[in-house]
């Protein structure tokens, strides 16, 4: 493999790799703004300039492929002077409103200014100002903070496949905006905010909600479709504030769709049922766990049962339910449901050119692996139906009267459909494994505790099967007994 | 080349006040300027051996044409002075098709107006040069990207192109050789940056006029992502002469080793006879041009400054004008020939106001892509404006020098250098003028 030297450190590289990537290998940070590994290279922020021996001019590291024997200095006087000067230029017109800016704490401009800029400013001229722009439901623009890196323009054109962000005017008056100020149309608009190196494109959903440094970050998997984009749920005090994509080159690269990004909202909605419910005299009433579980158990006793599970449940949950059906429901049939029209992994396909899949649940491919077949819409000879649902699977139509128990995430609008509802944990509230469309097993991690009085499915099944300990809801012994038995 | 009327040339020169007797030498263009008949094919055939070079070129191999260009020592007339033969040589057997030949007729450098006269008076020279160029690099499509303000020239070019099509010098199977060449005039919208070759190509493609990252250079990926050669109008208009009379002859027209041919220069400012002149490359000093060629300073004023190569060239003071007016000698005194636009400034002018206007121009014309130019040019303009308004500070001059140093050579294209060079040189060479504003709050 060819080798070059960066700041005195020898490093091997793949032909074609640029100096920023090569430098990262030996822990040398070359600062940049406009460069993004997933976008074309424009070399226009000029922050990444480095000195290359035998080259009279500074070169931009983003646009310079490493070559054998190249000797690069990122911290020479010349390179450092340019880093200071580019930082100074960028701040000549930047409002420096970090104290009220949502990006503060995770801002490339702020970080690079601390690391590579001067603490002292020489400008006394008036700063350039623009009007804010509401860019539709996802993004709000504050142009004053913009440093014209054009990542957003390139993301739209090259990744999202839509030329909606443009530069208008020119020179010092250049403004990054949408064509005619229209709202953004792409279903991937949230990424504009992620890739913005300043607080110019902010997520409306997150604006003024939380300082970035207070957020706890849990790496997990999106449950929005069968792709299983890697993401991070950011939360604090049991409340989720946002989710952002994590890099995974084999699955979602750096991106995620808006549907997946804002999917977590349902877990915090007011109409989510977070207390056991029973239907009495045509009305849905709150009940304690012991009563509700006892009623659930009674409603299927002696009947031929059918178990339906959402393909949004984890592998562990699905296996546990299979075991439960076998042992506690006299070998009841288990079927899966999820996305209307997509009954098997074979029917799952790309839903757009970027990430979205047709299966709108996370684990269709996993439950199929467990040998669970699709629910065809016909309950057959079943006298009682027990439905398990993670949160996204679309509930099938079930004849009135035979749907006796619903376990998992339900909303007020579903409250009278099953006789008993036992509230379960949503995807952000549990650990587990899901299998994406490529057959990759990925791990969901718990970010927050189950909402209200909801419980994990393993806990609910423990209550169901261990009558004797039913009143000591969720005791460790009972959970363990069921999970060990199942796995 | 017997058709070139050399007797007539001498009289034409003295009429247009072009070349003085002393440096002498043959001229190629100027004798046909200001003659409204010259733009027609009839005149071009009769007086300028029209399209004989093309016929001769078709008898040569493309490689032989490129060799002839290399021998001619023709250096690009747009501003960078890159040897044309070497540029054409970038296109070789392995270069993929299609290839394009683009003529840069944007002529946007302030002070430059020589290409305008070529397009007005001798458009067929350009057309013939382009067909030969197209043949040499095996391109079948050519574009003339002309600046938007040149309305009249665009019309004249279109007329000349129509004439050439009618006579079969353009189009399919030119002169029965099987070589096709189509030529289109594309009008720009008046942006300075579209004179930068990659900015021009973006504009030609219908995109924002923004320079591209180089590499890839246009010869690798130019117009529409295909190999493209971009040449200035005057460069291409010289091609028929070189083919007809040989590269060696052309090279000897120039007086310096690495600069062949004659040079059209645009002189403006406070001289008695401003205008377009043609001199053998490297044959005169700036002093000779001002005092011999252009009839001296206007109203016998005293010379204060000379901007030698369009507004982007660093300024020279009155003491520095005994320098040969060509690429290499000017580079030695830290300025440049650029597009050979000589701007003469007399003593009664305020240089602070002048540099303010120049900087304002560059701030306005910066495309806004890269940081140092977008932010820096406007910053420099603001500072100079503040100085002009009597609000200058002592440290401003050092700040201006440092900003221009931070812009120069650090940007994507040459516009940054174009803006930085003048500011640095004005601040250095006319410091007392700035200090007068800063200390006295007004013009000295």
Short mmCIF file of C-alpha atoms in Angstrom, two decimals, chain A residues 14 17 21 70 104 125 143 146 157 178 189-190 228 243 258 266 274 285 292 295 306 423 430 453 479:
data_model
loop_
_atom_site.label_atom_id
_atom_site.label_comp_id
_atom_site.label_asym_id
_atom_site.label_seq_id
_atom_site.Cartn_x
_atom_site.Cartn_y
_atom_site.Cartn_z
CA UNK A 14 -6.03 3.47 -0.28
CA UNK A 17 -8.45 8.71 -0.43
CA UNK A 21 -9.62 10.88 5.58
CA UNK A 70 3.63 13.03 -0.10
CA UNK A 104 -24.30 25.62 20.42
CA UNK A 125 -17.87 46.78 10.46
CA UNK A 143 -29.49 32.86 7.38
CA UNK A 146 -24.94 30.60 7.58
CA UNK A 157 -29.38 17.56 -5.24
CA UNK A 178 -35.30 27.34 -1.29
CA UNK A 189 -35.50 17.30 5.34
CA UNK A 190 -34.23 16.61 8.83
CA UNK A 228 -33.37 -0.36 10.41
CA UNK A 243 -33.39 11.36 17.24
CA UNK A 258 -38.26 12.36 8.54
CA UNK A 266 -46.09 8.56 19.37
CA UNK A 274 -50.28 3.56 29.61
CA UNK A 285 -62.24 1.57 32.25
CA UNK A 292 -56.66 -6.76 34.11
CA UNK A 295 -59.62 -10.80 33.25
CA UNK A 306 -55.30 -17.24 17.87
CA UNK A 423 -50.00 -1.63 27.94
CA UNK A 430 -36.91 -1.70 25.64
CA UNK A 453 -47.64 1.89 34.06
CA UNK A 479 -39.66 -12.41 34.51
#
